[in-house]
Amino acid sequence: MQNFNAKIYHTKEKIINIRSEILFREAEDDFYYFNKINKAYKKLLKAVELTPNHIKSVLLLADICFIKGKIEKALNLYLSISKIKPDAKVLGGAAACYNMLNNYEKALYFCDKALLNLKPSNFEITAQITEIKINALFNLKHFKQAYQIFVHSQNLINQNNLKLFYNINYELLSKKINIQERLRHSQLKIV
């Protein structure tokens, strides 16, 4: 039997234009294999225009927007996806955007939501989200809480992934905590 309706196909959730899927796959190749970010970006814009609910296209478009420095656009895309599919990668993307926009409270909120939606085997995303959370707490001057999360994460995260941010965060947090302790004991106030 021939399929006369070749322009669209069904998923459980919605109807997707087949052209969106083709554009997504071409953009994926352009981005991952040929390092043609702008070409991939244009194809994804067209794919999302054809099928706004094509989650794969919207997610890759959000990632590319983040890489290109279009943080607010990436954030809007991540937030739109999070309403449909609130998984750890999407929520982590939103947290990273809020962190880049210096909105650390919202970054923490989305980090916590992302960590609740994580699968236990997803160590890479866990490390990235934990790093965003520690950085947000650090910028909010919640050094002890950042340090506690860092120490707690040592037990949860694969040691190879932890080494990525161990040297930077551990030493910096230790110095900040020591400075706070010395200030508290000296009873001097910073003006």
Short mmCIF file of C-alpha atoms in Angstrom, two decimals:
data_model
loop_
_atom_site.label_atom_id
_atom_site.label_comp_id
_atom_site.label_asym_id
_atom_site.label_seq_id
_atom_site.Cartn_x
_atom_site.Cartn_y
_atom_site.Cartn_z
CA MET A 1 0.00 0.00 0.00
CA GLN A 2 1.37 3.39 -0.95
CA ASN A 3 1.50 6.26 1.51
CA PHE A 4 -0.10 9.25 -0.22
CA ASN A 5 0.32 11.41 2.84
CA ALA A 6 4.12 11.42 2.71
CA LYS A 7 4.55 15.00 3.98
CA ILE A 8 3.60 14.18 7.56
CA TYR A 9 3.85 11.30 9.97
CA HIS A 10 2.37 10.58 13.38
CA THR A 11 3.93 10.38 16.80
CA LYS A 12 1.96 9.53 19.91
CA GLU A 13 1.73 13.21 20.81
CA LYS A 14 1.36 15.26 17.63
CA ILE A 15 1.62 15.29 13.88
CA ILE A 16 5.06 16.26 12.59
CA ASN A 17 5.89 17.55 9.14
CA ILE A 18 8.34 15.12 7.54
CA ARG A 19 10.31 18.07 6.17
CA SER A 20 11.04 19.12 9.78
CA GLU A 21 12.54 15.73 10.49
CA ILE A 22 14.69 15.88 7.35
CA LEU A 23 15.88 19.40 8.20
CA PHE A 24 16.64 18.28 11.76
CA ARG A 25 18.77 15.37 10.57
CA GLU A 26 20.64 17.56 8.09
CA ALA A 27 21.21 20.19 10.79
CA GLU A 28 22.40 17.51 13.19
CA ASP A 29 24.98 16.34 10.63
CA ASP A 30 26.02 19.92 9.90
CA PHE A 31 26.46 20.68 13.59
CA TYR A 32 28.05 17.47 14.93
CA TYR A 33 30.06 16.24 11.96
CA PHE A 34 30.87 19.21 9.75
CA ASN A 35 31.01 22.03 12.35
CA LYS A 36 28.74 24.23 10.25
CA ILE A 37 26.86 25.91 13.08
CA ASN A 38 25.26 28.69 11.03
CA LYS A 39 24.00 26.26 8.39
CA ALA A 40 22.52 24.03 11.11
CA TYR A 41 20.96 27.08 12.78
CA LYS A 42 19.16 28.12 9.57
CA LYS A 43 17.86 24.60 8.93
CA LEU A 44 16.57 24.32 12.49
CA LEU A 45 14.79 27.67 12.24
CA LYS A 46 12.97 26.35 9.18
CA ALA A 47 12.22 23.00 10.87
CA VAL A 48 10.72 24.75 13.91
CA GLU A 49 8.76 27.08 11.65
CA LEU A 50 7.24 24.06 9.88
CA THR A 51 6.57 22.12 13.10
CA PRO A 52 6.81 24.21 16.28
CA ASN A 53 6.29 21.14 18.51
CA HIS A 54 9.15 19.11 16.98
CA ILE A 55 11.03 18.76 20.27
CA LYS A 56 14.28 17.46 18.80
CA SER A 57 14.57 20.47 16.50
CA VAL A 58 13.67 22.96 19.21
CA LEU A 59 16.16 21.41 21.64
CA LEU A 60 19.04 21.42 19.15
CA LEU A 61 18.12 24.97 18.14
CA ALA A 62 18.23 26.00 21.82
CA ASP A 63 21.66 24.38 22.23
CA ILE A 64 22.99 26.17 19.14
CA CYS A 65 21.52 29.50 20.31
CA PHE A 66 23.32 29.02 23.62
CA ILE A 67 26.59 28.29 21.84
CA LYS A 68 26.15 31.33 19.58
CA GLY A 69 25.61 33.56 22.64
CA LYS A 70 21.89 34.12 22.04
CA ILE A 71 21.18 33.29 25.67
CA GLU A 72 17.70 34.83 25.97
CA LYS A 73 16.51 33.09 22.81
CA ALA A 74 17.96 29.80 24.06
CA LEU A 75 16.23 30.32 27.41
CA ASN A 76 12.86 30.91 25.75
CA LEU A 77 13.29 27.74 23.71
CA TYR A 78 14.29 25.67 26.76
CA LEU A 79 11.33 27.03 28.73
CA SER A 80 8.92 26.21 25.89
CA ILE A 81 10.24 22.64 25.74
CA SER A 82 10.11 22.25 29.53
CA LYS A 83 6.32 22.66 29.40
CA ILE A 84 6.08 19.66 27.08
CA LYS A 85 9.04 17.54 28.19
CA PRO A 86 10.53 18.55 31.55
CA ASP A 87 13.60 16.31 31.50
CA ALA A 88 16.99 17.01 33.08
CA LYS A 89 18.73 18.17 29.89
CA VAL A 90 16.05 20.76 29.13
CA LEU A 91 15.85 22.01 32.72
CA GLY A 92 19.64 22.05 32.94
CA GLY A 93 19.76 24.15 29.77
CA ALA A 94 17.37 26.65 31.35
CA ALA A 95 19.52 26.70 34.50
CA ALA A 96 22.65 27.37 32.42
CA CYS A 97 20.90 30.25 30.64
CA TYR A 98 19.74 31.83 33.90
CA ASN A 99 23.28 31.41 35.27
CA MET A 100 24.71 33.21 32.22
CA LEU A 101 22.11 35.98 32.67
CA ASN A 102 23.20 36.36 36.34
CA ASN A 103 19.78 35.32 37.63
CA TYR A 104 21.21 32.90 40.18
CA GLU A 105 17.99 32.28 42.14
CA LYS A 106 16.23 30.99 39.02
CA ALA A 107 19.36 29.06 38.06
CA LEU A 108 19.20 27.29 41.43
CA TYR A 109 15.48 26.62 41.00
CA PHE A 110 16.02 24.98 37.62
CA CYS A 111 19.08 23.07 38.86
CA ASP A 112 16.98 21.57 41.64
CA LYS A 113 14.20 20.67 39.20
CA ALA A 114 16.73 19.13 36.81
CA LEU A 115 18.37 17.09 39.56
CA LEU A 116 14.96 15.72 40.56
CA ASN A 117 14.32 14.60 36.97
CA LEU A 118 17.70 12.91 36.47
CA LYS A 119 18.15 9.27 35.67
CA PRO A 120 20.72 7.67 37.99
CA SER A 121 22.96 6.62 35.11
CA ASN A 122 23.29 10.12 33.63
CA PHE A 123 26.57 11.17 35.28
CA GLU A 124 27.60 13.74 32.66
CA ILE A 125 24.47 15.85 33.06
CA THR A 126 24.64 15.42 36.84
CA ALA A 127 28.17 16.87 36.85
CA GLN A 128 27.18 19.80 34.65
CA ILE A 129 24.07 20.67 36.65
CA THR A 130 25.93 20.32 39.94
CA GLU A 131 28.62 22.67 38.64
CA ILE A 132 25.99 25.26 37.66
CA LYS A 133 24.40 24.93 41.10
CA ILE A 134 27.72 25.38 42.89
CA ASN A 135 28.55 28.41 40.74
CA ALA A 136 25.13 29.96 41.40
CA LEU A 137 25.48 29.43 45.15
CA PHE A 138 28.99 30.86 44.99
CA ASN A 139 27.75 33.99 43.22
CA LEU A 140 24.97 34.35 45.80
CA LYS A 141 27.72 34.16 48.46
CA HIS A 142 26.30 30.96 49.97
CA PHE A 143 29.78 29.49 50.27
CA LYS A 144 29.08 26.89 52.95
CA GLN A 145 26.09 25.49 51.08
CA ALA A 146 28.14 25.40 47.86
CA TYR A 147 30.91 23.58 49.70
CA GLN A 148 28.46 21.07 51.20
CA ILE A 149 27.00 20.32 47.78
CA PHE A 150 30.49 19.94 46.39
CA VAL A 151 31.45 17.44 49.12
CA HIS A 152 28.14 15.59 48.74
CA SER A 153 28.58 15.40 44.97
CA GLN A 154 31.89 13.59 45.41
CA ASN A 155 29.92 10.55 46.52
CA LEU A 156 27.43 10.73 43.66
CA ILE A 157 29.39 11.73 40.59
CA ASN A 158 31.85 9.64 38.65
CA GLN A 159 35.35 10.69 39.75
CA ASN A 160 36.43 11.46 36.17
CA ASN A 161 33.64 14.00 35.73
CA LEU A 162 34.27 15.52 39.13
CA LYS A 163 37.88 16.29 38.20
CA LEU A 164 36.61 18.71 35.57
CA PHE A 165 35.58 21.26 38.16
CA TYR A 166 37.34 19.96 41.29
CA ASN A 167 40.48 22.08 41.06
CA ILE A 168 38.71 25.38 40.34
CA ASN A 169 35.75 25.17 42.72
CA TYR A 170 37.27 23.39 45.69
CA GLU A 171 40.19 25.75 46.15
CA LEU A 172 38.09 28.86 45.53
CA LEU A 173 35.36 27.74 47.93
CA SER A 174 37.90 26.86 50.60
CA LYS A 175 39.49 30.30 50.36
CA LYS A 176 36.13 32.09 50.54
CA ILE A 177 35.02 30.05 53.56
CA ASN A 178 38.34 30.73 55.32
CA ILE A 179 38.00 34.46 54.65
CA GLN A 180 34.45 34.48 56.02
CA GLU A 181 35.55 32.60 59.14
CA ARG A 182 38.44 35.02 59.74
CA LEU A 183 36.12 38.01 59.29
CA ARG A 184 33.61 36.54 61.70
CA HIS A 185 36.26 35.91 64.34
CA SER A 186 37.92 39.29 63.89
CA GLN A 187 34.53 41.06 64.20
CA LEU A 188 35.48 43.43 61.40
CA LYS A 189 32.82 44.54 58.97
CA ILE A 190 33.31 45.13 55.28
CA VAL A 191 31.97 48.46 54.15
#
